[in-house]
Amino acid sequence: MEDTLGRLAQVLESRKGADPESSYVARLYDKGLDAILKKIGEEATETVMAAKDGQPERIVSEVADLWFHSLVLLAHQGLGPEAVLAELGRRVGLSGLDEKRRRGD
């Protein structure tokens, strides 16, 4: 699993210097943060709708789109999936309620 995320992160990184006319990701980077955030919002909404409809294959497809665009955001911000995986690893075994209290949520 981490290998897939790592390979995808490398591809996304390589698109940073690409011609926006040659790559969807390069076009997103060229449009900037607001365009990337808009796509994440759209994909999150589509994920919720798929879950409400109870269609497993559509849920998987929409979550894949959401993860993809989240990885685009990470790359745009100079981050990678390893940072998120490390944070998730840190949280394994912690109570979600304790974690929320620690953050002040």
Tab-separated table of N, CA and C in Angstrom:
chain	number	residue	atom	x	y	z
A	1	MET	N	0.832	-1.192	0.000
A	1	MET	CA	0.000	0.000	0.000
A	1	MET	C	0.872	1.249	0.000
A	2	GLU	N	1.840	1.318	0.902
A	2	GLU	CA	2.713	2.492	0.943
A	2	GLU	C	3.467	2.647	-0.365
A	3	ASP	N	3.777	1.520	-1.021
A	3	ASP	CA	4.491	1.580	-2.290
A	3	ASP	C	3.640	2.305	-3.343
A	4	THR	N	2.355	2.030	-3.387
A	4	THR	CA	1.456	2.695	-4.329
A	4	THR	C	1.410	4.190	-4.047
A	5	LEU	N	1.278	4.560	-2.791
A	5	LEU	CA	1.251	5.979	-2.439
A	5	LEU	C	2.576	6.650	-2.777
A	6	GLY	N	3.669	5.967	-2.525
A	6	GLY	CA	4.987	6.515	-2.833
A	6	GLY	C	5.196	6.716	-4.324
A	7	ARG	N	4.773	5.729	-5.118
A	7	ARG	CA	4.904	5.863	-6.578
A	7	ARG	C	4.038	7.002	-7.089
A	8	LEU	N	2.830	7.088	-6.578
A	8	LEU	CA	1.946	8.169	-7.001
A	8	LEU	C	2.506	9.527	-6.586
A	9	ALA	N	3.072	9.609	-5.390
A	9	ALA	CA	3.682	10.861	-4.931
A	9	ALA	C	4.822	11.280	-5.860
A	10	GLN	N	5.600	10.319	-6.328
A	10	GLN	CA	6.689	10.637	-7.259
A	10	GLN	C	6.143	11.188	-8.571
A	11	VAL	N	5.082	10.582	-9.080
A	11	VAL	CA	4.472	11.074	-10.316
A	11	VAL	C	3.941	12.492	-10.117
A	12	LEU	N	3.259	12.728	-9.007
A	12	LEU	CA	2.706	14.059	-8.736
A	12	LEU	C	3.817	15.092	-8.627
A	13	GLU	N	4.909	14.710	-8.002
A	13	GLU	CA	6.056	15.615	-7.876
A	13	GLU	C	6.619	15.951	-9.255
A	14	SER	N	6.699	14.964	-10.117
A	14	SER	CA	7.257	15.181	-11.456
A	14	SER	C	6.382	16.084	-12.313
A	15	ARG	N	5.123	16.184	-11.976
A	15	ARG	CA	4.202	17.022	-12.754
A	15	ARG	C	4.317	18.507	-12.402
A	16	LYS	N	5.053	18.818	-11.342
A	16	LYS	CA	5.164	20.222	-10.924
A	16	LYS	C	5.750	21.109	-12.011
A	17	GLY	N	6.671	20.600	-12.778
A	17	GLY	CA	7.278	21.420	-13.816
A	17	GLY	C	6.699	21.188	-15.197
A	18	ALA	N	5.663	20.370	-15.280
A	18	ALA	CA	5.107	20.005	-16.585
A	18	ALA	C	4.243	21.126	-17.155
A	19	ASP	N	4.063	21.064	-18.453
A	19	ASP	CA	3.204	21.998	-19.171
A	19	ASP	C	1.751	21.748	-18.753
A	20	PRO	N	1.033	22.774	-18.319
A	20	PRO	CA	-0.369	22.603	-17.911
A	20	PRO	C	-1.264	22.047	-19.029
A	21	GLU	N	-0.837	22.189	-20.261
A	21	GLU	CA	-1.615	21.641	-21.376
A	21	GLU	C	-1.379	20.150	-21.572
A	22	SER	N	-0.353	19.614	-20.904
A	22	SER	CA	0.004	18.211	-21.107
A	22	SER	C	-0.411	17.301	-19.955
A	23	SER	N	-0.870	17.883	-18.845
A	23	SER	CA	-1.129	17.080	-17.651
A	23	SER	C	-2.228	17.712	-16.807
A	24	TYR	N	-3.185	16.884	-16.403
A	24	TYR	CA	-4.260	17.345	-15.524
A	24	TYR	C	-3.687	17.887	-14.213
A	25	VAL	N	-2.734	17.155	-13.640
A	25	VAL	CA	-2.136	17.571	-12.372
A	25	VAL	C	-1.351	18.864	-12.545
A	26	ALA	N	-0.596	18.977	-13.625
A	26	ALA	CA	0.140	20.218	-13.895
A	26	ALA	C	-0.833	21.390	-14.018
A	27	ARG	N	-1.983	21.139	-14.619
A	27	ARG	CA	-3.004	22.184	-14.744
A	27	ARG	C	-3.526	22.602	-13.371
A	28	LEU	N	-3.757	21.618	-12.484
A	28	LEU	CA	-4.189	21.948	-11.117
A	28	LEU	C	-3.136	22.782	-10.401
A	29	TYR	N	-1.874	22.353	-10.489
A	29	TYR	CA	-0.792	23.122	-9.871
A	29	TYR	C	-0.759	24.546	-10.420
A	30	ASP	N	-0.915	24.678	-11.726
A	30	ASP	CA	-0.867	25.985	-12.372
A	30	ASP	C	-2.012	26.888	-11.901
A	31	LYS	N	-3.176	26.300	-11.671
A	31	LYS	CA	-4.335	27.078	-11.216
A	31	LYS	C	-4.196	27.484	-9.755
A	32	GLY	N	-3.405	26.736	-8.999
A	32	GLY	CA	-3.113	27.119	-7.620
A	32	GLY	C	-3.942	26.428	-6.558
A	33	LEU	N	-3.685	26.845	-5.345
A	33	LEU	CA	-4.264	26.213	-4.158
A	33	LEU	C	-5.785	26.192	-4.182
A	34	ASP	N	-6.418	27.295	-4.562
A	34	ASP	CA	-7.881	27.334	-4.531
A	34	ASP	C	-8.489	26.279	-5.443
A	35	ALA	N	-7.905	26.059	-6.618
A	35	ALA	CA	-8.418	25.039	-7.536
A	35	ALA	C	-8.263	23.641	-6.942
A	36	ILE	N	-7.139	23.394	-6.291
A	36	ILE	CA	-6.907	22.090	-5.660
A	36	ILE	C	-7.907	21.876	-4.526
A	37	LEU	N	-8.107	22.896	-3.714
A	37	LEU	CA	-9.056	22.788	-2.599
A	37	LEU	C	-10.480	22.585	-3.093
A	38	LYS	N	-10.828	23.245	-4.180
A	38	LYS	CA	-12.168	23.078	-4.765
A	38	LYS	C	-12.373	21.628	-5.187
A	39	LYS	N	-11.355	21.015	-5.823
A	39	LYS	CA	-11.464	19.619	-6.231
A	39	LYS	C	-11.609	18.697	-5.023
A	40	ILE	N	-10.883	18.974	-3.960
A	40	ILE	CA	-11.006	18.150	-2.758
A	40	ILE	C	-12.427	18.250	-2.198
A	41	GLY	N	-12.958	19.461	-2.171
A	41	GLY	CA	-14.339	19.642	-1.702
A	41	GLY	C	-15.335	18.885	-2.557
A	42	GLU	N	-15.166	18.947	-3.877
A	42	GLU	CA	-16.057	18.219	-4.784
A	42	GLU	C	-15.974	16.721	-4.545
A	43	GLU	N	-14.757	16.225	-4.428
A	43	GLU	CA	-14.575	14.785	-4.240
A	43	GLU	C	-15.095	14.323	-2.879
A	44	ALA	N	-14.943	15.151	-1.860
A	44	ALA	CA	-15.481	14.801	-0.537
A	44	ALA	C	-17.006	14.712	-0.602
A	45	THR	N	-17.629	15.655	-1.284
A	45	THR	CA	-19.088	15.643	-1.435
A	45	THR	C	-19.539	14.405	-2.203
A	46	GLU	N	-18.833	14.080	-3.276
A	46	GLU	CA	-19.178	12.894	-4.064
A	46	GLU	C	-18.984	11.617	-3.255
A	47	THR	N	-17.995	11.593	-2.373
A	47	THR	CA	-17.781	10.439	-1.497
A	47	THR	C	-18.966	10.274	-0.547
A	48	VAL	N	-19.408	11.376	0.032
A	48	VAL	CA	-20.552	11.335	0.939
A	48	VAL	C	-21.799	10.839	0.198
A	49	MET	N	-22.022	11.351	-1.000
A	49	MET	CA	-23.198	10.942	-1.778
A	49	MET	C	-23.138	9.460	-2.129
A	50	ALA	N	-21.967	8.974	-2.496
A	50	ALA	CA	-21.814	7.556	-2.816
A	50	ALA	C	-22.100	6.692	-1.587
A	51	ALA	N	-21.620	7.126	-0.441
A	51	ALA	CA	-21.867	6.372	0.793
A	51	ALA	C	-23.357	6.362	1.136
A	52	LYS	N	-24.004	7.502	0.961
A	52	LYS	CA	-25.447	7.576	1.234
A	52	LYS	C	-26.226	6.652	0.306
A	53	ASP	N	-25.745	6.506	-0.935
A	53	ASP	CA	-26.406	5.622	-1.902
A	53	ASP	C	-26.091	4.157	-1.634
A	54	GLY	N	-25.067	3.891	-0.842
A	54	GLY	CA	-24.722	2.522	-0.471
A	54	GLY	C	-24.185	1.678	-1.607
A	55	GLN	N	-23.465	2.310	-2.536
A	55	GLN	CA	-22.901	1.582	-3.674
A	55	GLN	C	-21.406	1.372	-3.445
A	56	PRO	N	-21.013	0.182	-3.007
A	56	PRO	CA	-19.611	-0.050	-2.632
A	56	PRO	C	-18.604	0.318	-3.718
A	57	GLU	N	-18.852	-0.069	-4.962
A	57	GLU	CA	-17.880	0.236	-6.015
A	57	GLU	C	-17.763	1.737	-6.257
A	58	ARG	N	-18.858	2.458	-6.116
A	58	ARG	CA	-18.807	3.912	-6.283
A	58	ARG	C	-18.120	4.564	-5.088
A	59	ILE	N	-18.332	4.033	-3.898
A	59	ILE	CA	-17.642	4.545	-2.706
A	59	ILE	C	-16.132	4.425	-2.904
A	60	VAL	N	-15.680	3.258	-3.336
A	60	VAL	CA	-14.245	3.039	-3.549
A	60	VAL	C	-13.718	4.015	-4.595
A	61	SER	N	-14.449	4.185	-5.687
A	61	SER	CA	-14.013	5.093	-6.752
A	61	SER	C	-13.917	6.536	-6.265
A	62	GLU	N	-14.900	6.972	-5.507
A	62	GLU	CA	-14.900	8.352	-5.019
A	62	GLU	C	-13.835	8.575	-3.949
A	63	VAL	N	-13.622	7.585	-3.088
A	63	VAL	CA	-12.550	7.714	-2.091
A	63	VAL	C	-11.194	7.763	-2.800
A	64	ALA	N	-11.036	6.976	-3.862
A	64	ALA	CA	-9.785	7.033	-4.633
A	64	ALA	C	-9.578	8.434	-5.204
A	65	ASP	N	-10.637	9.040	-5.727
A	65	ASP	CA	-10.538	10.415	-6.239
A	65	ASP	C	-10.179	11.396	-5.123
A	66	LEU	N	-10.796	11.217	-3.964
A	66	LEU	CA	-10.525	12.099	-2.820
A	66	LEU	C	-9.073	11.951	-2.364
A	67	TRP	N	-8.607	10.723	-2.241
A	67	TRP	CA	-7.210	10.491	-1.845
A	67	TRP	C	-6.266	11.089	-2.873
A	68	PHE	N	-6.557	10.884	-4.161
A	68	PHE	CA	-5.703	11.406	-5.219
A	68	PHE	C	-5.555	12.919	-5.099
A	69	HIS	N	-6.667	13.601	-4.971
A	69	HIS	CA	-6.614	15.065	-4.900
A	69	HIS	C	-5.986	15.534	-3.589
A	70	SER	N	-6.133	14.747	-2.530
A	70	SER	CA	-5.452	15.071	-1.273
A	70	SER	C	-3.938	14.937	-1.443
A	71	LEU	N	-3.508	13.937	-2.205
A	71	LEU	CA	-2.083	13.784	-2.490
A	71	LEU	C	-1.564	14.937	-3.339
A	72	VAL	N	-2.388	15.434	-4.259
A	72	VAL	CA	-2.017	16.614	-5.046
A	72	VAL	C	-1.799	17.799	-4.094
A	73	LEU	N	-2.697	17.969	-3.147
A	73	LEU	CA	-2.555	19.050	-2.160
A	73	LEU	C	-1.260	18.899	-1.373
A	74	LEU	N	-1.001	17.692	-0.881
A	74	LEU	CA	0.225	17.467	-0.119
A	74	LEU	C	1.446	17.851	-0.940
A	75	ALA	N	1.509	17.389	-2.186
A	75	ALA	CA	2.648	17.702	-3.044
A	75	ALA	C	2.752	19.204	-3.290
A	76	HIS	N	1.625	19.837	-3.511
A	76	HIS	CA	1.613	21.293	-3.745
A	76	HIS	C	2.196	22.033	-2.547
A	77	GLN	N	1.970	21.500	-1.353
A	77	GLN	CA	2.438	22.130	-0.114
A	77	GLN	C	3.821	21.633	0.300
A	78	GLY	N	4.454	20.831	-0.549
A	78	GLY	CA	5.785	20.338	-0.226
A	78	GLY	C	5.783	19.187	0.766
A	79	LEU	N	4.680	18.499	0.857
A	79	LEU	CA	4.551	17.357	1.767
A	79	LEU	C	4.331	16.095	0.955
A	80	GLY	N	4.391	14.968	1.626
A	80	GLY	CA	4.154	13.700	0.957
A	80	GLY	C	3.309	12.788	1.808
A	81	PRO	N	2.904	11.664	1.245
A	81	PRO	CA	2.058	10.735	2.001
A	81	PRO	C	2.747	10.172	3.232
A	82	GLU	N	4.085	10.155	3.234
A	82	GLU	CA	4.789	9.612	4.401
A	82	GLU	C	4.495	10.428	5.660
A	83	ALA	N	4.254	11.723	5.520
A	83	ALA	CA	3.924	12.565	6.681
A	83	ALA	C	2.575	12.163	7.261
A	84	VAL	N	1.615	11.886	6.386
A	84	VAL	CA	0.283	11.476	6.844
A	84	VAL	C	0.347	10.079	7.440
A	85	LEU	N	1.086	9.179	6.778
A	85	LEU	CA	1.223	7.824	7.307
A	85	LEU	C	1.907	7.825	8.673
A	86	ALA	N	2.894	8.683	8.856
A	86	ALA	CA	3.560	8.784	10.160
A	86	ALA	C	2.587	9.282	11.221
A	87	GLU	N	1.761	10.243	10.868
A	87	GLU	CA	0.777	10.753	11.833
A	87	GLU	C	-0.249	9.682	12.170
A	88	LEU	N	-0.718	8.958	11.167
A	88	LEU	CA	-1.656	7.865	11.440
A	88	LEU	C	-0.994	6.791	12.297
A	89	GLY	N	0.265	6.480	12.003
A	89	GLY	CA	0.993	5.499	12.810
A	89	GLY	C	1.119	5.937	14.252
A	90	ARG	N	1.328	7.231	14.453
A	90	ARG	CA	1.426	7.765	15.814
A	90	ARG	C	0.110	7.591	16.562
A	91	ARG	N	-0.991	7.656	15.835
A	91	ARG	CA	-2.312	7.593	16.473
A	91	ARG	C	-2.815	6.174	16.727
A	92	VAL	N	-2.210	5.191	16.082
A	92	VAL	CA	-2.674	3.813	16.264
A	92	VAL	C	-2.583	3.450	17.738
A	93	GLY	N	-3.661	2.934	18.261
A	93	GLY	CA	-3.696	2.527	19.663
A	93	GLY	C	-4.115	3.621	20.618
A	94	LEU	N	-4.239	4.846	20.113
A	94	LEU	CA	-4.717	5.933	20.970
A	94	LEU	C	-6.228	6.011	20.893
A	95	SER	N	-6.834	6.341	21.986
A	95	SER	CA	-8.269	6.579	21.985
A	95	SER	C	-8.565	7.829	21.173
A	96	GLY	N	-9.531	7.733	20.283
A	96	GLY	CA	-9.936	8.897	19.506
A	96	GLY	C	-10.409	10.035	20.390
A	97	LEU	N	-11.075	9.702	21.468
A	97	LEU	CA	-11.542	10.739	22.400
A	97	LEU	C	-10.364	11.417	23.088
A	98	ASP	N	-9.360	10.621	23.489
A	98	ASP	CA	-8.165	11.211	24.104
A	98	ASP	C	-7.426	12.101	23.110
A	99	GLU	N	-7.340	11.659	21.855
A	99	GLU	CA	-6.651	12.445	20.825
A	99	GLU	C	-7.364	13.784	20.604
A	100	LYS	N	-8.683	13.759	20.565
A	100	LYS	CA	-9.441	15.004	20.384
A	100	LYS	C	-9.221	15.943	21.564
A	101	ARG	N	-9.201	15.405	22.781
A	101	ARG	CA	-8.965	16.238	23.965
A	101	ARG	C	-7.569	16.842	23.924
A	102	ARG	N	-6.589	16.058	23.489
A	102	ARG	CA	-5.213	16.541	23.404
A	102	ARG	C	-5.098	17.717	22.433
A	103	ARG	N	-5.845	17.642	21.336
A	103	ARG	CA	-5.815	18.721	20.333
A	103	ARG	C	-6.692	19.895	20.727
A	104	GLY	N	-7.562	19.700	21.707
A	104	GLY	CA	-8.448	20.790	22.124
A	104	GLY	C	-9.696	20.908	21.269
A	105	ASP	N	-10.050	19.845	20.564
A	105	ASP	CA	-11.258	19.858	19.705
A	105	ASP	C	-12.520	19.742	20.529
